[in-house]
Amino acid sequence: MTNHRLSPQTINDPLVKIRGVTFRRGTRLIFDNVDIDIARGKITAIMGPSGCGKTTMLRIIGGQLRPDSGSVVVDGHEVPALSRRALFTLRKRMGMLFQSGALLTDLNVFDNVAFPLREHTDLPESMIRDLVLMKLEAVGLRGAKHLSPNQLSGGMQRRVALARAIALDPLMIMYDEPFTGQDPISMGVLVRLIKLMKDALGITSIVVSHDVQETASISDYIYVISAGKVVGEGTPETLRNSASEWVRQFMDALPDGPVPFHYPAPDYEEDLLSGGRA
Amino acid sequence: MLESKFVETIVGLFVALGVAALFMLAMKVSNLSSLGEDGGYDVTARFLNIGGLKVRSPVKMAGVVIGRVKDIELDRQSYEAVATLSLASKFDKIPTDTSANIYTAGLLGEQYVSLDPGAEDTFLKDGDRITLTQSAVVLEQLIGRFLYQKAAGDEG
Amino acid sequence: MTQALETLGRAGLRSFERLGRGQIFMAYVLAGIPEIALRWRLVVHQVYAVGVLSLVIIVVSGLFVGMVLGLQGYNTLVDFGAEESLGVLVALSLVRELGPVVSALLFAGRAGSALTAEIGLMKTTEQLSAMEMMAIDPLHRVVAPRFLAGIISMPLLAAMFSAVGVYGGYFIGVGLLGVDEGAFWSQMQDAVDLRDDIFNGVIKSIVFGVAVTWIAVFEGYDTVPTAEGISRATTRTVVNSSLAVLGLDFILTALMFD
């Protein structure tokens, strides 16, 4: 479905190429010289403990944040250098699924999915209707088209948001923590949908998550980020057998390891004896 | 989510109501209906004392507003006040021997210029001067004179 | 002492910074107005939310303010035997001051706070971010129609406030207290000038509309994306826009009725 967009020369190039990206928030270093490749037509996962800046990475790829240094190339375009107009043109080919779904609360399900179509195309209403129903059918919520977003469960909201993200047939979709806070059934549905998007539509997917099992089950390639650096990468199998302490701690969910259990603090005994002077 | 048509109709009504309110203010509350702003002609009148007359005070004839005071100056030679009256062009048959008086509307009301028509066959034109004038009645003077006469009367 | 000065200085700098950001924000919003004017339906829906939904409070308040003016004015004027000037007093107070000012204050409380909360909530729930990722500029799609709707609604609401208020005063003065009806209207018409009073009042309400809506949409867009942030932004909208209305009213009055 999306293959017509790929010329033979570019087909083996990664869709997204991140090189030497450094990003600071205030004085805190979020990313330190990070390199990531996102292969076309594959599901690539970016994993890491909470607060390590995974979502920030998606925003950098989408051009909402600008890295302090380094290059981010999406489909041949250097994102941080793009003008606003060019960036918007590029974004029409990127979908993003926010953690909360981020549906427009003043529109119903149907209008939410129709929103990007109405904003960006001059299609007649009858065609928009067909397209929207197709997308909703794909996520299994065609029957919910008249409901308003706050009548839906969190998992269903994400599915509607997914239908909206694929409304313009994008090259890639970025999933921000798609499994967080879902019951096992919704989680299973989302896992299946993400896989379906790749298999049926050939959409390149970037999944940011800390849910190891689910993510590993669908990913083709995984990057593990911790403390601003890529500490491990490879296929799910390679990572499971990785010798790296960082990767081990994360994949096996160990409470203490390179990511310490304790927040950095002065010596415990000293702190207690200082009598509140510190 | 409300039906689009419904919202649009209501908003249409809302705007119509707002415009109607503005129209009501213009027609019923203000003096738009009585006088046009421009297209009039100017005549001057000299007074020894204009009292509380101000620019934009009304000019009336037989109680009907026919114009406004446009400008008030002091003649540096004669020490008279020169008031320029702007009269609406539809009142163009005002005799040249018309007299101008400054009256007060009620005891505490604002002062206005009242024109009493004369009998001449020639009419006032732009730039003409009204020669017959009577100054404003200043309340203090009036009371003073009244008290003086009263005192004189009591003696005699 | 030094610390107090330091705090004061920092607060001052922060307000200047916000003012600057507010202006840049406004420039982006204004850039979106021509595009949004073509999609008038978006504006119409916002006029509904901003204007029509404020109608009841404006009309009811206008009626009561007019009736209070009628009562108070009558009680004062009757001592001087000048109760026939009641129409003048009611109309001038409403058209020059109370209409634009009170309706702008009510507008800030009713529509301004709602605008801030709505945009702030859209930001908090990542709806604005999502729009940006869909290549839709939320400043043009979300903020510009709301801003335009505020500017359109404010003078209409103020005019309705004044008109209803005049009738409120008429109802009390003529209907209940027995002021002569003819004198009520004719003295009013004599004293109220279309350009000096009514036109200036409309200009005031347009300026207030711009100020209140600008503050409301900016505070919403600038919200710290948390529940607490929204409530603080809403409060700031009401406080700042009320202050702005009263301050601007003084400046405009000084310029208009010197």
XYZ file of C-alpha atoms in Angstrom:
692
model
C 0.000 0.000 0.000
C 2.807 2.386 0.802
C 5.351 0.786 -1.481
C 4.797 3.239 -4.293
C 6.469 5.858 -2.141
C 9.731 3.949 -1.940
C 12.206 4.317 -4.740
C 14.637 1.402 -5.157
C 17.660 3.410 -3.992
C 16.167 4.359 -0.703
C 14.518 1.112 0.182
C 17.444 -0.183 2.137
C 18.218 3.127 3.791
C 16.834 3.519 7.270
C 13.786 5.759 7.331
C 15.035 7.607 10.382
C 18.725 8.148 11.021
C 19.737 9.690 14.318
C 23.388 10.545 14.670
C 25.193 11.988 17.661
C 22.100 13.588 19.154
C 22.673 15.434 22.413
C 19.768 17.036 24.221
C 19.701 18.948 27.451
C 16.762 20.078 29.485
C 18.084 22.910 31.581
C 21.315 21.535 32.959
C 20.140 17.925 32.855
C 21.583 15.860 30.086
C 18.778 13.776 28.571
C 20.631 12.340 25.586
C 24.372 12.101 25.242
C 25.538 11.455 21.702
C 22.852 8.929 20.759
C 22.801 7.035 17.430
C 19.620 5.243 16.370
C 18.456 3.824 13.021
C 14.830 3.045 12.291
C 14.524 0.550 9.447
C 11.745 0.915 6.894
C 8.771 -1.348 7.262
C 9.950 -2.750 10.574
C 8.932 -2.296 14.187
C 11.738 -0.713 16.147
C 11.391 -0.353 19.888
C 13.091 2.203 22.068
C 13.053 0.930 25.624
C 14.337 2.138 28.905
C 13.331 2.967 32.429
C 10.783 5.714 33.077
C 12.124 9.210 32.857
C 15.020 8.332 30.562
C 13.638 10.520 27.794
C 12.059 8.004 25.457
C 9.128 10.290 24.707
C 11.561 13.156 24.231
C 13.192 11.113 21.478
C 9.867 10.860 19.638
C 9.394 14.587 19.924
C 12.864 15.141 18.504
C 12.073 12.863 15.558
C 8.771 14.686 15.043
C 10.526 18.057 15.166
C 8.668 19.333 18.225
C 11.947 19.560 20.089
C 15.282 20.542 18.634
C 18.390 18.655 19.775
C 21.341 20.692 21.052
C 23.595 18.946 18.584
C 23.558 16.009 16.198
C 21.502 15.164 13.160
C 18.034 13.677 12.755
C 17.239 12.599 9.211
C 13.727 11.406 8.400
C 13.225 10.100 4.859
C 16.114 12.220 3.610
C 15.107 15.412 5.412
C 17.244 16.910 8.161
C 14.442 17.572 10.667
C 15.988 20.240 12.939
C 16.907 22.335 9.889
C 13.470 22.247 8.266
C 11.343 25.350 7.960
C 7.965 25.244 9.684
C 6.202 24.687 6.390
C 8.514 21.855 5.307
C 8.242 20.317 8.752
C 4.462 20.338 8.513
C 4.628 18.726 5.074
C 6.825 15.992 6.519
C 4.548 15.515 9.517
C 1.615 14.703 7.269
C 3.489 11.484 6.578
C 4.188 10.732 10.230
C 1.592 9.506 12.645
C 1.986 9.737 16.355
C 0.028 7.915 18.988
C 0.161 9.768 22.268
C 0.143 8.011 25.593
C -3.230 9.519 26.465
C -4.636 9.126 22.981
C -4.994 12.915 22.795
C -8.350 12.749 21.048
C -10.039 16.083 20.519
C -12.617 16.111 23.286
C -15.056 18.421 21.509
C -15.430 16.037 18.548
C -16.938 12.575 18.448
C -15.043 9.467 17.364
C -15.968 9.817 13.710
C -14.993 13.476 13.516
C -11.741 12.783 15.317
C -10.686 10.296 12.675
C -11.977 12.571 9.928
C -10.138 15.552 11.403
C -6.787 15.207 9.564
C -8.613 14.339 6.336
C -10.806 17.417 6.529
C -7.892 19.639 7.462
C -5.477 18.443 4.820
C -7.571 17.283 1.894
C -10.462 18.599 -0.159
C -12.090 15.197 -0.436
C -15.871 15.122 -0.748
C -17.721 14.241 2.440
C -18.881 10.875 1.070
C -15.298 9.793 0.453
C -14.187 11.011 3.870
C -16.965 8.928 5.361
C -15.792 5.808 3.542
C -12.189 6.379 4.560
C -13.070 6.999 8.189
C -15.230 3.889 8.346
C -12.395 1.853 6.865
C -9.938 3.119 9.453
C -12.389 2.578 12.283
C -13.143 -0.926 11.029
C -9.415 -1.662 11.099
C -9.285 -0.862 14.820
C -12.640 -2.547 15.457
C -14.511 0.553 16.587
C -16.756 1.292 13.638
C -19.712 0.775 15.945
C -18.495 3.486 18.304
C -18.371 6.205 15.705
C -21.022 8.396 17.345
C -19.603 8.182 20.855
C -17.665 11.010 22.344
C -14.079 10.279 23.460
C -14.859 10.468 27.165
C -17.381 7.644 26.758
C -14.555 5.313 25.734
C -12.099 3.376 27.872
C -8.434 4.326 27.728
C -7.639 1.393 25.473
C -10.420 2.257 23.048
C -9.290 5.888 22.993
C -5.860 4.724 21.919
C -7.395 2.618 19.189
C -9.365 5.612 17.886
C -6.179 7.652 18.042
C -4.492 4.929 16.023
C -7.253 5.105 13.416
C -6.696 8.854 13.301
C -2.933 8.422 13.009
C -3.338 6.193 9.944
C -6.010 8.397 8.352
C -3.513 10.031 6.015
C -1.706 6.732 5.271
C 1.572 7.779 6.859
C 5.022 6.336 6.224
C 5.551 5.691 9.881
C 3.803 5.762 13.214
C 5.384 6.605 16.521
C 3.771 4.916 19.506
C 4.346 6.618 22.830
C 3.968 4.080 25.648
C 1.065 2.271 23.952
C 0.724 -0.393 26.646
C 0.940 1.671 29.797
C -1.988 1.275 32.153
C -3.912 -1.208 29.999
C -5.684 -4.328 31.123
C -4.383 -7.563 29.553
C -7.150 -7.667 26.939
C -6.630 -4.109 25.675
C -2.923 -4.717 25.765
C -3.369 -7.788 23.590
C -5.543 -5.818 21.163
C -2.981 -3.049 20.870
C -0.120 -5.490 20.378
C -2.077 -7.145 17.588
C -2.961 -3.801 15.985
C 0.610 -2.539 15.961
C 1.702 -5.751 14.309
C -1.179 -5.520 11.845
C -0.170 -2.003 10.848
C 3.246 -3.280 9.935
C 2.183 -6.498 8.224
C -0.849 -5.238 6.320
C 0.135 -1.659 5.559
C 3.923 -1.882 5.697
C 4.061 1.080 8.031
C 7.347 1.711 9.781
C 6.749 1.705 13.513
C 8.649 3.153 16.416
C 7.425 1.878 19.751
C 8.553 3.601 22.896
C 7.799 1.462 25.897
C 8.997 -0.039 29.119
C 6.739 -3.086 28.914
C 9.396 -5.644 28.116
C 7.335 -8.719 27.241
C 4.785 -7.120 24.947
C 7.299 -4.950 23.168
C 9.791 -7.740 22.671
C 7.076 -9.953 21.233
C 6.444 -7.675 18.243
C 9.673 -5.750 17.735
C 12.152 -6.464 14.990
C 14.879 -4.440 16.636
C 15.249 -2.929 20.098
C 17.312 -0.079 21.495
C 17.731 0.105 25.258
C 18.397 3.599 26.546
C 19.550 4.403 30.017
C 21.093 7.508 31.529
C 21.081 9.258 28.163
C 22.995 6.608 26.269
C 22.133 3.590 24.145
C 23.261 0.780 26.427
C 22.192 -2.091 24.242
C 20.687 -2.810 20.852
C 19.750 -5.807 18.776
C 16.934 -8.185 17.986
C 14.854 -9.337 20.960
C 16.769 -12.638 21.085
C 20.173 -10.968 21.145
C 19.059 -8.674 23.947
C 17.665 -11.510 26.023
C 21.062 -13.146 25.905
C 22.996 -9.932 26.266
C 25.787 -9.840 28.820
C 25.427 -6.104 29.468
C 24.454 -5.367 33.050
C 22.228 -2.479 31.955
C 20.284 -4.608 29.527
C 20.070 -7.458 32.029
C 18.690 -5.208 34.725
C 16.066 -3.819 32.425
C 15.023 -6.998 30.641
C 14.886 -9.026 33.854
C 13.355 -6.229 35.925
C 15.983 -6.246 38.675
C 15.448 -3.605 41.353
C 19.102 -2.710 41.783
C 21.897 -2.617 39.268
C 23.524 0.018 37.099
C 20.320 1.991 37.613
C 20.577 2.288 41.398
C 17.703 1.660 43.766
C 18.637 4.798 45.692
C 18.319 8.286 44.369
C 21.759 9.942 44.756
C 22.050 11.054 48.391
C 24.713 11.850 50.946
C 25.899 9.049 53.206
C 22.965 7.594 55.146
C 24.655 7.518 58.542
C 26.006 11.026 58.153
C 22.600 12.317 57.088
C 20.931 10.859 60.155
C 23.585 12.197 62.524
C 23.656 15.684 61.016
C 20.462 16.522 62.923
C 18.760 18.354 60.093
C 21.631 20.757 59.477
C 22.249 19.512 55.970
C -21.700 17.984 20.055
C -24.480 20.227 18.893
C -25.918 20.118 15.432
C -24.081 22.536 13.162
C -27.225 24.060 11.673
C -28.680 24.733 15.083
C -25.525 26.463 16.282
C -25.337 28.580 13.163
C -28.956 29.661 13.491
C -28.513 30.592 17.127
C -25.349 32.532 16.361
C -27.178 34.317 13.556
C -29.898 35.305 16.010
C -27.281 36.408 18.510
C -25.555 38.678 16.009
C -28.911 40.069 14.874
C -29.841 40.827 18.485
C -26.516 42.547 19.070
C -26.880 44.682 15.965
C -30.468 45.481 16.939
C -29.234 46.626 20.351
C -26.645 48.874 18.717
C -29.308 50.226 16.397
C -31.625 50.870 19.317
C -28.869 52.757 21.131
C -28.171 54.821 18.038
C -31.793 55.640 17.201
C -33.610 55.719 20.466
C -30.971 56.672 23.030
C -28.838 59.087 21.049
C -29.666 61.997 18.802
C -28.845 60.318 15.509
C -32.423 60.631 14.333
C -32.625 64.381 14.938
C -29.659 65.854 13.114
C -27.078 65.037 10.502
C -23.548 65.940 11.472
C -22.426 67.716 8.323
C -23.929 69.396 5.308
C -25.029 72.416 7.331
C -24.076 76.072 7.090
C -22.407 78.355 9.627
C -23.528 81.731 10.943
C -21.922 83.781 13.701
C -23.455 85.641 16.578
C -21.823 87.990 19.090
C -22.758 88.016 22.741
C -21.610 90.159 25.635
C -21.780 87.116 27.855
C -22.374 83.539 26.861
C -22.765 82.219 30.398
C -22.437 78.440 30.405
C -22.802 77.941 26.647
C -20.450 75.282 25.312
C -19.334 73.928 22.003
C -21.948 71.363 20.866
C -24.722 73.063 22.838
C -27.966 72.920 20.876
C -29.329 75.724 18.722
C -33.109 75.728 18.806
C -35.869 77.533 17.022
C -39.323 77.354 18.546
C -37.871 74.652 20.781
C -36.786 72.444 17.875
C -33.095 71.645 17.613
C -31.891 72.981 14.265
C -28.166 73.079 14.850
C -25.258 73.085 17.254
C -22.737 75.566 18.564
C -19.635 74.794 16.539
C -17.078 77.162 17.964
C -16.740 79.837 20.638
C -14.082 82.562 20.446
C -13.350 85.824 22.203
C -13.041 88.911 20.002
C -9.838 90.548 21.236
C -10.877 94.058 20.253
C -14.450 94.215 21.436
C -14.213 91.640 24.230
C -17.336 90.009 22.935
C -17.854 86.295 22.623
C -18.195 85.133 19.026
C -20.194 81.928 18.723
C -20.253 80.063 15.432
C -23.545 78.225 15.003
C -23.760 75.336 12.611
C -27.311 75.022 11.280
C -28.710 72.082 9.350
C -29.014 72.839 5.659
C -32.715 71.984 5.523
C -33.410 75.022 7.721
C -32.227 77.484 5.070
C -35.120 79.951 5.217
C -34.143 81.835 8.356
C -34.644 85.611 8.018
C -31.600 87.866 8.392
C -33.179 89.857 11.226
C -33.520 86.783 13.361
C -32.402 87.327 16.940
C -30.287 84.945 18.989
C -30.769 84.518 22.733
C -29.026 82.311 25.213
C -31.513 80.549 27.453
C -31.285 77.897 30.110
C -33.321 74.740 29.852
C -35.045 74.703 33.215
C -33.501 76.103 36.338
C -30.479 73.823 36.404
C -30.454 72.603 32.806
C -27.895 73.249 30.134
C -27.778 76.469 28.164
C -28.708 76.693 24.536
C -29.038 79.265 21.775
C -32.584 80.101 20.839
C -33.282 81.776 17.509
C -36.383 83.977 17.222
C -37.276 84.495 13.570
C -37.549 88.016 12.169
C -39.642 89.236 9.268
C -37.148 89.996 6.478
C -37.473 88.381 3.054
C -33.742 87.718 2.797
C -32.401 84.656 4.474
C -29.216 83.841 6.361
C -26.424 82.241 4.302
C -23.158 80.576 5.198
C -20.838 83.077 6.913
C -23.561 85.589 7.795
C -23.758 87.248 11.165
C -26.776 87.469 13.418
C -26.733 91.009 14.750
C -29.613 90.941 17.197
C -28.418 89.064 20.227
C -29.253 88.867 23.867
C -26.711 87.553 26.325
C -27.114 84.743 28.739
C -28.923 85.431 31.930
C -26.455 84.945 34.703
C -28.278 83.816 37.793
C -26.119 85.756 40.239
C -26.701 88.993 38.341
C -30.411 88.354 38.226
C -30.635 87.665 41.932
C -28.440 90.672 42.672
C -30.677 92.931 40.623
C -33.790 91.493 42.201
C -32.463 92.070 45.722
C -31.420 95.620 44.821
C -34.846 96.470 43.423
C -36.534 94.890 46.371
C -34.405 96.972 48.731
C -35.130 100.136 46.718
C -38.871 99.315 46.674
C -38.984 98.808 50.428
C -37.430 102.203 51.014
C -39.827 104.009 48.653
C 16.073 43.978 52.088
C 18.309 42.956 49.219
C 16.354 39.760 49.002
C 13.056 41.614 48.760
C 14.449 43.759 45.964
C 15.761 40.669 44.265
C 12.350 38.976 44.449
C 10.694 42.114 43.130
C 13.182 42.345 40.284
C 12.726 38.725 39.362
C 8.939 39.065 39.402
C 9.234 42.161 37.219
C 11.488 40.436 34.719
C 9.179 37.455 34.617
C 6.167 39.603 33.840
C 8.101 41.324 31.081
C 9.104 37.965 29.704
C 5.478 36.822 29.733
C 4.393 40.036 28.084
C 6.942 39.475 25.338
C 5.872 35.897 24.859
C 2.265 37.050 24.787
C 3.077 39.423 21.957
C 4.912 36.824 19.896
C 2.008 34.460 20.517
C -0.419 37.118 19.330
C 1.594 37.704 16.166
C 1.284 33.997 15.309
C -2.427 34.030 16.072
C -3.019 37.125 13.946
C -1.159 35.464 11.090
C -3.806 32.743 11.223
C -6.778 35.115 11.050
C -7.031 35.538 7.254
C -7.001 31.768 6.812
C -9.579 31.277 9.542
C -11.824 34.011 8.175
C -12.332 31.804 5.129
C -13.414 28.963 7.375
C -16.064 31.047 9.052
C -17.862 28.018 10.424
C -15.082 27.526 12.956
C -15.594 31.092 14.125
C -19.366 30.711 14.217
C -19.070 27.743 16.564
C -16.810 29.736 18.833
C -19.141 32.737 18.790
C -21.705 30.302 20.097
C -19.440 29.119 22.914
C -18.082 32.548 23.763
C -20.946 34.899 22.973
C -24.271 33.105 22.977
C -23.519 31.234 26.181
C -22.645 34.531 27.899
C -25.891 36.100 26.745
C -28.046 35.196 29.738
C -25.693 36.550 32.383
C -25.119 39.720 30.345
C -28.805 40.418 29.772
C -29.834 39.690 33.352
C -26.996 41.784 34.774
C -27.771 44.598 32.353
C -31.388 44.617 33.422
C -30.511 44.791 37.115
C -27.806 47.399 36.679
C -30.269 49.531 34.710
C -32.947 49.132 37.367
C -30.531 50.034 40.168
C -29.448 53.095 38.218
C -33.096 54.005 37.833
C -33.743 53.761 41.575
C -30.581 55.454 42.772
C -30.707 58.095 40.080
C -34.312 58.904 40.849
C -33.672 59.238 44.575
C -30.810 61.648 43.934
C -32.404 63.659 41.143
C -35.778 64.070 42.798
C -34.153 66.230 45.500
C -33.272 68.751 42.805
C -36.561 68.418 41.024
C -34.600 67.091 38.076
C -36.029 63.565 37.947
C -36.826 64.039 34.276
C -33.096 63.851 33.626
C -33.214 60.248 34.822
C -33.032 59.005 31.244
C -29.841 60.993 30.689
C -28.240 59.623 33.812
C -29.159 56.029 33.076
C -28.212 56.167 29.404
C -24.927 58.010 29.804
C -23.773 55.819 32.698
C -24.555 52.703 30.718
C -23.353 53.697 27.298
C -20.135 55.347 28.377
C -18.992 53.233 31.304
C -21.097 50.487 32.786
C -22.076 48.808 29.534
C -18.565 48.242 28.203
C -16.881 47.765 31.599
C -19.346 45.557 33.459
C -20.050 43.395 30.435
C -16.283 42.991 29.892
C -15.826 41.954 33.522
C -18.681 39.462 33.240
C -17.293 38.284 29.911
C -13.899 37.689 31.531
C -15.519 35.630 34.265
C -17.852 33.661 32.026
C -16.162 33.273 28.657
C -12.541 34.181 29.408
C -12.125 31.629 32.147
C -13.847 28.989 30.019
C -11.510 29.715 27.114
C -8.446 29.433 29.327
C -9.637 26.215 30.906
C -10.548 24.701 27.551
C -7.255 25.517 25.848
C -5.322 24.629 28.994
C -7.052 21.265 29.132
C -6.328 20.668 25.451
C -2.682 21.348 26.188
C -2.631 19.154 29.285
C -4.223 16.237 27.470
C -1.714 16.633 24.614
C -4.432 17.585 22.126
C -2.460 20.613 20.994
C 0.668 18.517 20.670
C -1.261 15.917 18.713
C -2.502 18.586 16.329
C 1.022 19.791 15.771
C 2.052 16.246 14.954
C -0.834 16.073 12.494
C 0.720 19.097 10.801
C -2.078 21.353 12.001
C -1.043 24.559 13.708
C -3.092 24.829 16.914
C -2.513 28.582 17.009
C -4.411 28.840 13.745
C -6.889 26.038 14.207
C -7.717 26.394 17.905
C -6.649 29.820 19.135
C -7.363 32.112 16.182
C -11.101 31.301 15.842
C -11.595 31.718 19.582
C -9.788 35.025 19.562
C -11.828 36.300 16.641
C -15.052 35.107 18.257
C -14.201 37.019 21.425
C -13.620 40.234 19.498
C -16.887 39.814 17.612
C -18.944 38.913 20.676
C -17.767 41.563 23.115
C -19.206 44.705 21.455
C -22.466 42.903 20.707
C -22.787 41.799 24.325
C -21.934 45.283 25.590
C -24.554 46.825 23.299
C -27.164 44.376 24.553
C -26.148 45.111 28.127
C -26.615 48.858 27.599
C -29.851 48.482 25.665
C -31.398 46.176 28.241
C -30.104 48.457 31.003
C -31.769 51.496 29.482
C -35.044 49.602 29.433
C -34.426 48.511 33.028
C -34.046 52.153 34.019
C -37.110 53.023 31.966
C -39.124 50.318 33.672
C -38.236 51.622 37.154
C -38.276 55.325 36.341
C -41.270 55.589 34.067
C -43.133 52.436 34.997
C -42.839 52.510 38.775
C -41.745 55.976 39.878
C -43.805 57.982 37.470
C -41.202 59.946 35.570
C -42.716 61.454 32.440
C -42.137 59.105 29.554
C -41.620 61.770 26.913
C -39.131 63.660 29.051
C -37.277 60.459 29.864
C -36.597 59.682 26.201
C -36.272 63.187 24.806
C -33.833 64.424 27.414
C -31.844 61.266 26.857
C -31.775 61.813 23.129
C -30.746 65.423 23.638
C -27.852 64.572 25.891
C -26.518 61.350 24.410
C -24.386 61.884 21.358
C -23.956 59.210 18.745
C -20.269 59.761 18.146
C -19.062 60.992 21.511
C -20.975 58.528 23.623
C -22.261 55.533 21.721
C -19.462 55.196 19.219
C -16.830 55.651 21.917
C -18.578 53.069 24.056
C -18.436 50.594 21.192
C -14.734 51.314 20.704
C -14.186 50.667 24.390
C -15.943 47.331 24.238
C -13.929 46.274 21.191
C -10.685 47.152 22.986
C -11.854 45.240 26.062
C -12.831 42.293 23.876
C -9.333 42.165 22.388
C -7.695 42.473 25.812
C -9.824 39.892 27.612
C -9.724 37.315 24.829
C -6.016 37.787 24.287
C -5.293 37.238 27.965
C -7.648 34.254 28.082
C -6.235 32.392 25.096
C -2.657 33.206 26.029
C -3.063 32.002 29.599
C -4.650 28.837 28.251
C -1.875 28.234 25.772
C 0.783 29.065 28.362
C -0.714 26.782 31.010
C 1.604 24.535 32.967
C 0.169 21.206 31.801
C -1.159 19.926 35.118
C -4.515 20.133 36.859
C -3.087 22.717 39.228
C -1.670 24.634 36.281
C -5.107 24.918 34.675
C -6.720 26.234 37.832
C -3.949 28.790 38.291
C -4.191 29.882 34.673
C -7.953 30.304 34.957
C -7.563 32.444 38.044
C -4.894 34.508 36.334
C -7.183 35.075 33.359
C -9.966 36.489 35.493
C -7.658 38.621 37.650
C -5.476 39.927 34.848
C -8.256 40.622 32.410
C -10.334 42.414 35.052
C -7.346 44.601 35.893
C -6.650 45.157 32.217
C -10.260 46.191 31.575
C -10.309 48.686 34.441
C -6.888 50.105 33.569
C -7.708 50.398 29.880
C -11.031 51.973 30.763
C -9.269 54.749 32.613
C -6.880 55.379 29.722
C -9.631 55.295 27.105
C -11.902 57.540 29.146
C -9.096 60.052 29.584
C -8.467 60.013 25.829
C -12.111 60.100 24.744
C -13.913 62.364 27.178
C -11.287 64.983 27.960
